[in-house]
Coordinates of C-alpha atoms in Angstrom, one line a residue:
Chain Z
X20 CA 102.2 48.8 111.0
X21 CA 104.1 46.5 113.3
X22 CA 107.0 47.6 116.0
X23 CA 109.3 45.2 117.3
X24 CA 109.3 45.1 120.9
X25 CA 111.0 43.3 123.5
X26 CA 108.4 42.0 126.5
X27 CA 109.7 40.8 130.0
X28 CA 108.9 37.2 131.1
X29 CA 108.6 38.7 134.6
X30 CA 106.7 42.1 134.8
X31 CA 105.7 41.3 131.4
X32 CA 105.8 45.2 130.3
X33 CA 107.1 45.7 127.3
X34 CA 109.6 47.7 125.5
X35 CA 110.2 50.1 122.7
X36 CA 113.2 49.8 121.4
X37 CA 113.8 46.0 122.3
X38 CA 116.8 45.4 124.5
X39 CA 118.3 42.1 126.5
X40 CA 117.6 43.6 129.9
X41 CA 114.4 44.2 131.1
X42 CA 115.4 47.8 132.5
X43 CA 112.0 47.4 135.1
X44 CA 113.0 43.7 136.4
X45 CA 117.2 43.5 135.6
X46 CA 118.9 40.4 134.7
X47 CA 117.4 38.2 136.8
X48 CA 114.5 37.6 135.0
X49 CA 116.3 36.2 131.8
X50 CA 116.9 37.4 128.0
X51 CA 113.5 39.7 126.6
X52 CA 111.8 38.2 124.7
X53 CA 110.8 40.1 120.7
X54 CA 107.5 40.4 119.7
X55 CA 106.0 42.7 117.1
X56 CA 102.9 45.1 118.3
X57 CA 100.9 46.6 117.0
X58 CA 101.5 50.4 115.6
X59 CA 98.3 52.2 117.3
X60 CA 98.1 53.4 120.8
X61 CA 96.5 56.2 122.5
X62 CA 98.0 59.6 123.6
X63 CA 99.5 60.0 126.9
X64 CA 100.7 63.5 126.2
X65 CA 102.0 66.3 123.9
X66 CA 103.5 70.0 122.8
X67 CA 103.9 71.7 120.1
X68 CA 107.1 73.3 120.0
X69 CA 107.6 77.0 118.5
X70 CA 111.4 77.0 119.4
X71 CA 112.8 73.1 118.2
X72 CA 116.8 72.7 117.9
X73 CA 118.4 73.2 114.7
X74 CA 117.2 70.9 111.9
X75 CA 113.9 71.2 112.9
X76 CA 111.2 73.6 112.0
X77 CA 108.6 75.3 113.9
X78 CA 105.8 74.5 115.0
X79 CA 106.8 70.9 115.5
X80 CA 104.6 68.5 117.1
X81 CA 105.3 65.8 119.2
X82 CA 103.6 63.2 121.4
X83 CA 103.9 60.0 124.1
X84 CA 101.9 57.9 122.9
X85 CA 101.5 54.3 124.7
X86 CA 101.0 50.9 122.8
X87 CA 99.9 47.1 124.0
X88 CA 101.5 45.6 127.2
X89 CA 102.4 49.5 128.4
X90 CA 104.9 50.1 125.6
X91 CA 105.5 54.2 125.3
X92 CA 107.2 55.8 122.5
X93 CA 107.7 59.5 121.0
X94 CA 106.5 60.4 117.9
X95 CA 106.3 63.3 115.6
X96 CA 103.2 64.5 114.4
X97 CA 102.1 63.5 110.2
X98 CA 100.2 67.1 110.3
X99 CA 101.3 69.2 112.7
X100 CA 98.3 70.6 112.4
X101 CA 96.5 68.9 115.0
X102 CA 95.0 71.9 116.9
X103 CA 92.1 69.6 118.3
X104 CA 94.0 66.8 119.8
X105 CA 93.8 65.7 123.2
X106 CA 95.2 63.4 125.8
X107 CA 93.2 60.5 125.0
X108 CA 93.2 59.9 121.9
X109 CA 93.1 57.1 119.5
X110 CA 96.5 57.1 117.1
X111 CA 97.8 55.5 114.4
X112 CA 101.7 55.0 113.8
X113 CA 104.2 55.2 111.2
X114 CA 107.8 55.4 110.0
X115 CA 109.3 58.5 108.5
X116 CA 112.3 57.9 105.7
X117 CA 114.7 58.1 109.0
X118 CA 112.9 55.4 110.6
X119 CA 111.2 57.7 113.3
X120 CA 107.8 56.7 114.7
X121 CA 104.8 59.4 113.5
X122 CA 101.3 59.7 114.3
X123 CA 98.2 60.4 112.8
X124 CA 94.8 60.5 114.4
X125 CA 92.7 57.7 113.3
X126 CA 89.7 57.9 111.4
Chain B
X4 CA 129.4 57.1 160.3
X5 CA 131.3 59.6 161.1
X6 CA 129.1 63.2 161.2
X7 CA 130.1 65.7 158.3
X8 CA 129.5 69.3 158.7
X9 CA 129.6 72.2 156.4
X10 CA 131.6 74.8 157.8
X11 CA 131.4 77.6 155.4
X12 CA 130.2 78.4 151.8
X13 CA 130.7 80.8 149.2
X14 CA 129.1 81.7 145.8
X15 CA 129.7 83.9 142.3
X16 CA 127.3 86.1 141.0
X17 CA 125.1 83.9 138.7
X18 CA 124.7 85.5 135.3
X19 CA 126.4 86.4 131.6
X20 CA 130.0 86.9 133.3
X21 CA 132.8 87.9 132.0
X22 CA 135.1 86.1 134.4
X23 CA 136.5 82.9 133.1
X24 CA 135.9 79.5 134.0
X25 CA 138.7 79.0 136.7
X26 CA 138.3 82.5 138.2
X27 CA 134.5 82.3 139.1
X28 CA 136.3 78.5 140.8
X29 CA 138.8 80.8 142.3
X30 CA 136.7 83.2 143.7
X31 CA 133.5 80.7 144.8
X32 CA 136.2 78.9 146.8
X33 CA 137.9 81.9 148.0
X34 CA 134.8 83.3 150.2
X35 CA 133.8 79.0 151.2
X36 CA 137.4 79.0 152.7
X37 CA 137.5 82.9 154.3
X38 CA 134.0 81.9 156.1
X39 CA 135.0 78.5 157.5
X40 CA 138.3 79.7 158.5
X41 CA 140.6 77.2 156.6
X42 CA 142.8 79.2 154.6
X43 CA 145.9 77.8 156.7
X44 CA 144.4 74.1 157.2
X45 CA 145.4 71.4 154.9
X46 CA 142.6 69.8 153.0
X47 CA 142.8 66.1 152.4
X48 CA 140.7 66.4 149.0
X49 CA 138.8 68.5 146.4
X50 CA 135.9 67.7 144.7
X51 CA 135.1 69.1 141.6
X52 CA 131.6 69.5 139.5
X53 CA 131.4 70.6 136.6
X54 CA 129.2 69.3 133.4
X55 CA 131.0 69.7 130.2
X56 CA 134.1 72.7 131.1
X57 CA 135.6 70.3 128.1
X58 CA 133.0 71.5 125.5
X59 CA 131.6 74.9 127.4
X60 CA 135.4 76.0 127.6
X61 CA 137.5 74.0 126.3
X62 CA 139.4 72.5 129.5
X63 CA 139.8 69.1 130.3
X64 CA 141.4 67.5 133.5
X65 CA 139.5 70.5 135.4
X66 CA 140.1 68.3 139.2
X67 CA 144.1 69.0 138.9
X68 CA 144.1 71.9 137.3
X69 CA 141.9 73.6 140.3
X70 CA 144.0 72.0 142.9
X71 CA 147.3 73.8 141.3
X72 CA 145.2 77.4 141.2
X73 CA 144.1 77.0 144.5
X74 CA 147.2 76.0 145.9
X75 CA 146.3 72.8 147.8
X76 CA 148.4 70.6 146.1
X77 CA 149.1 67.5 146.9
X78 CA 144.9 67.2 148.0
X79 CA 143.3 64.4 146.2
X80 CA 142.0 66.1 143.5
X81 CA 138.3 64.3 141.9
X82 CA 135.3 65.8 139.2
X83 CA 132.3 64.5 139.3
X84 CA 129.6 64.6 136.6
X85 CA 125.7 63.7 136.5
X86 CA 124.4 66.4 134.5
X87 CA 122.9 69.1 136.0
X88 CA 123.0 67.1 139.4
X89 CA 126.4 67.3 139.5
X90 CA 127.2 69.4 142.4
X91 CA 124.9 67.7 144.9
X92 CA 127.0 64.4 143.8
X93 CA 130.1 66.2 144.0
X94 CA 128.7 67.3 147.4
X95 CA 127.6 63.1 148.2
X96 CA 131.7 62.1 147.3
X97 CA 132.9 64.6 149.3
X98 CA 130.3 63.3 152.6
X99 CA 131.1 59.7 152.2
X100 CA 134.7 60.6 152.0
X101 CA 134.2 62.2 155.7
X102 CA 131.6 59.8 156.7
X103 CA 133.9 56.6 156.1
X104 CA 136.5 57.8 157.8
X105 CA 138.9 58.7 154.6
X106 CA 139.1 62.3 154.7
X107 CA 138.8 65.1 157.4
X108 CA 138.5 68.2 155.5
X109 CA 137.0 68.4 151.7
X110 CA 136.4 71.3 149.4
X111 CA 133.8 70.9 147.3
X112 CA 133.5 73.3 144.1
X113 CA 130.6 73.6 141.3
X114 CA 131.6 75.6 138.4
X115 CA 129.8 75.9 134.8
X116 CA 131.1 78.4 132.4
X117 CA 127.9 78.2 129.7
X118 CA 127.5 81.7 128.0
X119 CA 130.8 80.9 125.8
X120 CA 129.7 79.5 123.4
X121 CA 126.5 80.7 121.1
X122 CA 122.4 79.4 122.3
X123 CA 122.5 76.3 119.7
X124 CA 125.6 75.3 120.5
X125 CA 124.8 75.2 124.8
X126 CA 121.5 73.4 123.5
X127 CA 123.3 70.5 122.0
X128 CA 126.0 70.3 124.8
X129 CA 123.1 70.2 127.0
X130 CA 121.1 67.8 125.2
X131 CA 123.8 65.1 125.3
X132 CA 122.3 63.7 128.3
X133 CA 118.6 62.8 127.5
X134 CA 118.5 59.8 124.9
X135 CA 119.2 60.2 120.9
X136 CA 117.4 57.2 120.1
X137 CA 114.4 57.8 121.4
X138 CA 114.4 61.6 122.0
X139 CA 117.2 63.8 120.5
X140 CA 116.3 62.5 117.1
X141 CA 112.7 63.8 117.0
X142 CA 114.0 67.1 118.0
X143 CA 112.5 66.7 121.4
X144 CA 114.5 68.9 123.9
X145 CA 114.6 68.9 127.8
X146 CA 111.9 71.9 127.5
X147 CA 109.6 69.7 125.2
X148 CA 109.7 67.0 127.7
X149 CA 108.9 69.1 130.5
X150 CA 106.2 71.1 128.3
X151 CA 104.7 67.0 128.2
X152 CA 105.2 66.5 131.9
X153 CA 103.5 69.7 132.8
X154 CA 100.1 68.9 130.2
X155 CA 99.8 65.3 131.8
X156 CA 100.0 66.7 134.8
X157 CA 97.5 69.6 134.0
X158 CA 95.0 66.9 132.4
X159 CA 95.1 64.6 135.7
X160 CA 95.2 67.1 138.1
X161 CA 93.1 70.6 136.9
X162 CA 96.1 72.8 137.2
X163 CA 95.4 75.9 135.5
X164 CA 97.7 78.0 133.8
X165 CA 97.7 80.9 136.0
X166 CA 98.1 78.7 138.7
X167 CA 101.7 77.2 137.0
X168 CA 102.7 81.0 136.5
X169 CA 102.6 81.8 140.5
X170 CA 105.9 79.3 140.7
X171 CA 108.1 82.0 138.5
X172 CA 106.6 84.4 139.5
X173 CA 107.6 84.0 143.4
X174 CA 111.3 83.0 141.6
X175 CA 111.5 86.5 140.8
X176 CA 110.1 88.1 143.9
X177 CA 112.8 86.3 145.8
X178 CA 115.4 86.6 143.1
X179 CA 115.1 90.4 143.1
X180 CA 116.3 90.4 146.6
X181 CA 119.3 88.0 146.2
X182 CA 121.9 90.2 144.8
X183 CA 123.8 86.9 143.9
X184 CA 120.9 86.1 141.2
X185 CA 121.2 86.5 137.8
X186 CA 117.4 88.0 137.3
X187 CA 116.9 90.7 139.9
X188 CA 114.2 92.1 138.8
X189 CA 110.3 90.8 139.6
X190 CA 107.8 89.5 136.8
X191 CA 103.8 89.5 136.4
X192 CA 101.4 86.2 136.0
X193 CA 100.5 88.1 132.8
X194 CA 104.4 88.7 132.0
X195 CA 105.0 84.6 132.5
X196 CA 101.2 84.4 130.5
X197 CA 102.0 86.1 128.0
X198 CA 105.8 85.6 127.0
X199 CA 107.2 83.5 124.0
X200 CA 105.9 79.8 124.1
X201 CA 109.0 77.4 124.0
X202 CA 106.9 74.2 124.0
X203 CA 103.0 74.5 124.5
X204 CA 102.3 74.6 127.2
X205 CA 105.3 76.6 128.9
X206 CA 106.5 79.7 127.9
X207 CA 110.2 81.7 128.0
X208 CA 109.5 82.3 131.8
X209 CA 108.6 78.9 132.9
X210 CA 112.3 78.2 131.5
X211 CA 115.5 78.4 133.9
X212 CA 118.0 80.7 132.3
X213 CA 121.7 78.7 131.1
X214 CA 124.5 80.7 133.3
X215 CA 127.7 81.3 134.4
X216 CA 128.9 80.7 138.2
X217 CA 130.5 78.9 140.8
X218 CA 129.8 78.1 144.5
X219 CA 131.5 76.1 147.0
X220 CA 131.6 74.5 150.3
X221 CA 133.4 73.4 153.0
X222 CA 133.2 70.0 154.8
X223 CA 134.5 68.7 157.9
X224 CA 134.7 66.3 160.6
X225 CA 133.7 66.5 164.3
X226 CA 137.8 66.7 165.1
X227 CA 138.2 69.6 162.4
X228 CA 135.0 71.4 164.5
X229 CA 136.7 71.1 167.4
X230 CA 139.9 72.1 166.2
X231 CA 138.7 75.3 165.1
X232 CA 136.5 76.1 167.4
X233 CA 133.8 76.4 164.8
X234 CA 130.6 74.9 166.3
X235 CA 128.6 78.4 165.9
X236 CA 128.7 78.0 162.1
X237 CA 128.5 74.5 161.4
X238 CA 125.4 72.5 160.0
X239 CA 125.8 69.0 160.3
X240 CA 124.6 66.9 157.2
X241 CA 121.6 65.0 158.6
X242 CA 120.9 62.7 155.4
X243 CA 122.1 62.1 152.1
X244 CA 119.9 60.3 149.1
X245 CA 120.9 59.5 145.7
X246 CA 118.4 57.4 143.1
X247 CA 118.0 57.0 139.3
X248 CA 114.8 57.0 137.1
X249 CA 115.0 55.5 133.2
X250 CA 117.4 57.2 130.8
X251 CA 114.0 58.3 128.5
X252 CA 111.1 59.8 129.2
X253 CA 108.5 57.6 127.7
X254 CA 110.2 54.1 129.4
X255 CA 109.1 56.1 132.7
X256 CA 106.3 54.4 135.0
X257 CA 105.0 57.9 136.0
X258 CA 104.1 61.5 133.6
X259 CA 103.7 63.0 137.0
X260 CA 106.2 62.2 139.2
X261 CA 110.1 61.4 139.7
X262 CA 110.6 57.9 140.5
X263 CA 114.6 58.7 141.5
X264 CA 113.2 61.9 143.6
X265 CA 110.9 59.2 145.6
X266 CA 114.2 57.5 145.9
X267 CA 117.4 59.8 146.7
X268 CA 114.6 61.4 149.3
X269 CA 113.4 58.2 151.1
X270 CA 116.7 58.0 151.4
X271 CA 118.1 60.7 152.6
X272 CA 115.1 61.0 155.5
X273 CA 116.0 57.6 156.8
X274 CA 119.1 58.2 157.2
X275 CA 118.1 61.3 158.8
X276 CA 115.4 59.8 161.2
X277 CA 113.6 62.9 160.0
X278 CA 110.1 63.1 158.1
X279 CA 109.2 65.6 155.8
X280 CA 107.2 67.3 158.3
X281 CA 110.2 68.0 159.5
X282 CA 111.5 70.4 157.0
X283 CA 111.8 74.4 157.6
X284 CA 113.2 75.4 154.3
X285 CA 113.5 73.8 151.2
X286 CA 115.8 74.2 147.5
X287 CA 113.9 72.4 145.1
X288 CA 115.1 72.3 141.2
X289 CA 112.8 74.5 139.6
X290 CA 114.7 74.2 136.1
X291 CA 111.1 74.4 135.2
X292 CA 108.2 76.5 136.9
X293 CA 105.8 72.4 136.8
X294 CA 109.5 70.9 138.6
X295 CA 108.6 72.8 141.2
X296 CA 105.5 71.4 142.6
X297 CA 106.3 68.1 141.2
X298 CA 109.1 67.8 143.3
X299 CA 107.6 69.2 146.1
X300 CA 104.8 66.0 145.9
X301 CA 107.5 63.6 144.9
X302 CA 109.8 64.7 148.2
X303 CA 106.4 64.1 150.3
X304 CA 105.7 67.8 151.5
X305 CA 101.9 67.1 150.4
X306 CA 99.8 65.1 148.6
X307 CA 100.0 64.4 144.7
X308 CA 97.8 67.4 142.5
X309 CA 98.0 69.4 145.7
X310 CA 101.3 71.1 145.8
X311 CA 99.6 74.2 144.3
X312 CA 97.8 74.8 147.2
X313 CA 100.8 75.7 149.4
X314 CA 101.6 78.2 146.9
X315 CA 98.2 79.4 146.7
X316 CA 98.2 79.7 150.4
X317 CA 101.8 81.6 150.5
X318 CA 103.3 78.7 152.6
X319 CA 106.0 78.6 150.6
X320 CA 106.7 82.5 150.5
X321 CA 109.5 83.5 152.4
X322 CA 107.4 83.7 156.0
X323 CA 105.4 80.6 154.9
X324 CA 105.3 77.4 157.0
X325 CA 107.6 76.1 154.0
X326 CA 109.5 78.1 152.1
X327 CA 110.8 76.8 148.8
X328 CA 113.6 78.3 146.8
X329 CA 113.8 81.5 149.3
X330 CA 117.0 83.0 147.3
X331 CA 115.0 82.8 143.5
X332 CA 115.4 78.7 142.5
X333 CA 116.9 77.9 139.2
X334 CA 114.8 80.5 137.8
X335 CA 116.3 83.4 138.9
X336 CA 118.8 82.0 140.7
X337 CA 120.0 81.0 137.7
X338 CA 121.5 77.6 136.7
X339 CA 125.0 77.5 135.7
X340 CA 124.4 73.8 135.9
X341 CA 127.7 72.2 137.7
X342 CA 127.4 74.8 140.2
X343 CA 123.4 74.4 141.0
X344 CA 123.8 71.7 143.3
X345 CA 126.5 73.5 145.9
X346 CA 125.1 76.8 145.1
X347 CA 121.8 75.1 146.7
X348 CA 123.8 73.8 150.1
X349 CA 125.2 77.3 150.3
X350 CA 121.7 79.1 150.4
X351 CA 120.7 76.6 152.9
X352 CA 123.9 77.0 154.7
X353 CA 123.5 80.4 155.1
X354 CA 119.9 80.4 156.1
X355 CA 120.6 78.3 158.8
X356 CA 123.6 80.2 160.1
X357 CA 120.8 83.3 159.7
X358 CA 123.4 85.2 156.9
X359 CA 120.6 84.7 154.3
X360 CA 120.3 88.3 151.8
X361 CA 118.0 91.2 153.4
X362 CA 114.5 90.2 153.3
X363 CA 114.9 86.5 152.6
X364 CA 115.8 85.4 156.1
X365 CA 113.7 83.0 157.0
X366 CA 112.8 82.8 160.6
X367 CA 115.1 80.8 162.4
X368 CA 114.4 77.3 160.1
X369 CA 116.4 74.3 161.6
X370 CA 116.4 72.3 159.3
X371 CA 117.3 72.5 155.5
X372 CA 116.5 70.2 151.9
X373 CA 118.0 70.3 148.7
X374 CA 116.8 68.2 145.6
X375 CA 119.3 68.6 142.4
X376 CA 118.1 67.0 139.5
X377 CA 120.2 65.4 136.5
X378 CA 119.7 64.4 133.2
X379 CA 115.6 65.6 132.4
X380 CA 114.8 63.8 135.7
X381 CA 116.4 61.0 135.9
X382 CA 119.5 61.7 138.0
X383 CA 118.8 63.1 141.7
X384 CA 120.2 64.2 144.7
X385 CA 118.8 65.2 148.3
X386 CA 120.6 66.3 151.0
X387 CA 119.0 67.0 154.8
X388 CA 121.0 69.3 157.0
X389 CA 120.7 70.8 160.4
X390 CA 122.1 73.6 162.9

């Protein structure tokens, strides 16, 4: 999977959802410009939460997980059985039916 | 700049009170104006904090409505909201009103009324200020994100769990003496251990409690001192440091640190020509057991990963060569969350005017922090003050 980013001409960091302003280097360093990356990253960290808001059910897991040119985005976990992962890891991405980001370990 | 002191302060019980919303205001203000001596003076402006009254309780407009209850009309009358920060930036308008020149005499007044309305409902009220795009939508709350920062910061830096579980812990050794707190009562390493896990890794009791309470101070000008006669119990502001970090977590360039902590405290010690070193007694926001030693590292009191070993070492107990949230924290404290900020000025206040509770008296510090955070750390305050 691909996610649209927007990467700084400056600092050249980029950003996850894409925006105008690079929020590192302000307006000065001109309009973002998109790029798609690509959907696998490594993870930064994560919990498992046992009490989630409502709409949610327990145990729900949920990770940082950063991408090419330091692009870091939350995700939910596919299985939220992953009792063995670790900061570290190798993760793949995905998209839920409302468009959020998910992870899966990669095999 | 002019110098701006605080001349007295004054606090509610924290807790699951019964008193409303502008009665814990009334009262908080009630005991800041009796101990600075002002009851006859007129004040040239009030600033309010508070972070939602409008969906906590229902009241809107809460600036006015306080100036008519505590009869100060026509006072300037102004609220101020950044999240749980608020009453250290109700607190910063209130200094650069007497710093510029504007004002002479402010009352500053924190107030959150939380308990309300039911536990889902304060969640979501609360949870307005991290970001729904990128966090409210996966269910991620400001516990989740601080059960994130505290693994990260586990993984880089070897902090065990029993370790993490001395910062509550000490909460509630201090809290049990503060008969302002809302938990008196002291808790185990195997209590904090062994309690309900909100988001692995923390548990119930690394978790700051939602509460109700107010607290307020007084500020003044050198010619108000003098008036009054009033130098024995004022602390003069030394510094004052606001900064901002990114709206969400993950757009963050540190897991283990507070870039807008680095900033509102480089701030604040330059313009106090002080140095951390400096410090006698500290009230950091402990919203959550990791904050504590976070902010401790981010503020500069020692180096990063090794803020644990001050608490380790009992330098920041009570008699400690640092002491660090002497009167409970957020923790047991509690955190009615407009009212954190002053309610933070007035412990320091009245450590350094030596009226702290029996048994958490520091000796003699001389000079005070507080660090207030807003938003799930990205909103912060410090303020530096003196005797």
């Amino acid at each position: 999977m691909k996610i649209t980013a927007s990467r700084c001409q400056e600092c050249e960091r980029a950003i996850v959802p894409p925006r105008e302003i690079c929020p590192y280097c302000g307006p000065k360093s001109g309009t973002m410009d998109l790029l798609e990356i690509e959907g696998e990253g490594t993870v930064a960290s994560f919990t498992t939460l046992q009490m989630p808001p409502e709409g949610f059910e327990p145990p729900l897991m949920m990770a940082l997980v950063e991408l090419e040119y330091g692009a870091v985005v939350l995700c939910l976990a596919k299985d939220n059985d992953l009792s063995t992962l670790e900061i570290g890891d190798s993760v793949i991405l995905s998209l839920d039916s409302e468009e959020r980001f998910l992870f899966n370990l990669d095999s | 700049m002019e110098s701006v002191n605080v001349i007295g302060a004054g606090m509610t019980p924290f807790g699951i009170l019964d008193d409303t919303l502008i009665h814990l205001s009334e009262l908080a203000a009630s005991k800041a104006l009796t101990q600075s001596m002002t009851l006859e003076l007129k004040f040239d402006h009030l600033v309010v904090s508070s972070q939602n009254p409008d969906e906590f309780v229902g009241i809107g407009h809460l600036s006015t409505l306080l100036a008519d209850r505590l009869g100060i009309v026509p006072a300037g009358a102004t609220r101020v909201e950044t999240g749980p920060s608020s009453g250290s930036s109700a607190f910063e308008v209130g200094f650069t009103m007497i710093a510029s020149g504007y004002s002479d005499l402010v009352l500053v007044i924190g107030v959150e009324k939380m308990s309300e309305v039911d536990r889902g409902t304060a969640s979501k009220i609360l949870a307005k200020m991290m970001s729904y795009e990128n966090e409210i939508r996966y269910g991620a709350t400001p516990t989740a994100l601080a059960a994130m920062v505290a693994r990260r910061y586990m993984h880089d830096y070897g902090l065990t769990r029993d370790e993490l579980s001395l910062i509550p812990v000490k909460a509630h050794r201090n809290g049990a003496k503060n008969p302002l707190a809302h938990f008196q009562k002291e808790i185990s390493i195997e209590k904090v251990n062994n309690s309900r896990i909100v988001a692995e890794p923390l548990t119930l009791f690394d978790c700051c409690p939602t509460s109700d309470g107010a607290a307020s101070i007084v500020l003044a000008s050198d010619r108000i001192l003098k008036d009054l006669k009033l130098k024995d119990q004022a602390v003069r502001v030394l510094g004052v440091g606001h900064g901002t970090d990114y709206h969400a977590v993950q757009h963050r360039l540190s897991m283990t640190s507070f870039g807008a902590t680095v900033a509102a405290a480089e701030k604040a010690f330059r313009m106090a020509k002080i140095n951390p070193g400096d410090v006698g007694i500290c009230e950091l926001h402990d919203a959550f057991s990791i904050l504590e030693l976070i902010n401790m590292e981010d503020i500069g009191l020692i180096e990063r990963g090794h803020a644990i070993d001050l608490v380790k070492e009992g330098k920041t107990e009570i008699d400690g060569d640092i002491p660090v949230n002497a009167t409970g924290g957020l923790k047991a404290r509690g955190h009615p969350t407009g009212a954190t900020g002053i309610a933070q000025i007035h412990d320091i206040y009245q450590q350094l005017v030596g009226n702290a509770p029996s048994g958490l008296q520091v000796d003699s510090p001389k000079i005070g922090l507080t660090h207030n955070i807003g938003g799930f750390g990205n909103n912060m305050c410090v303020g530096l003050f003196s005797i």
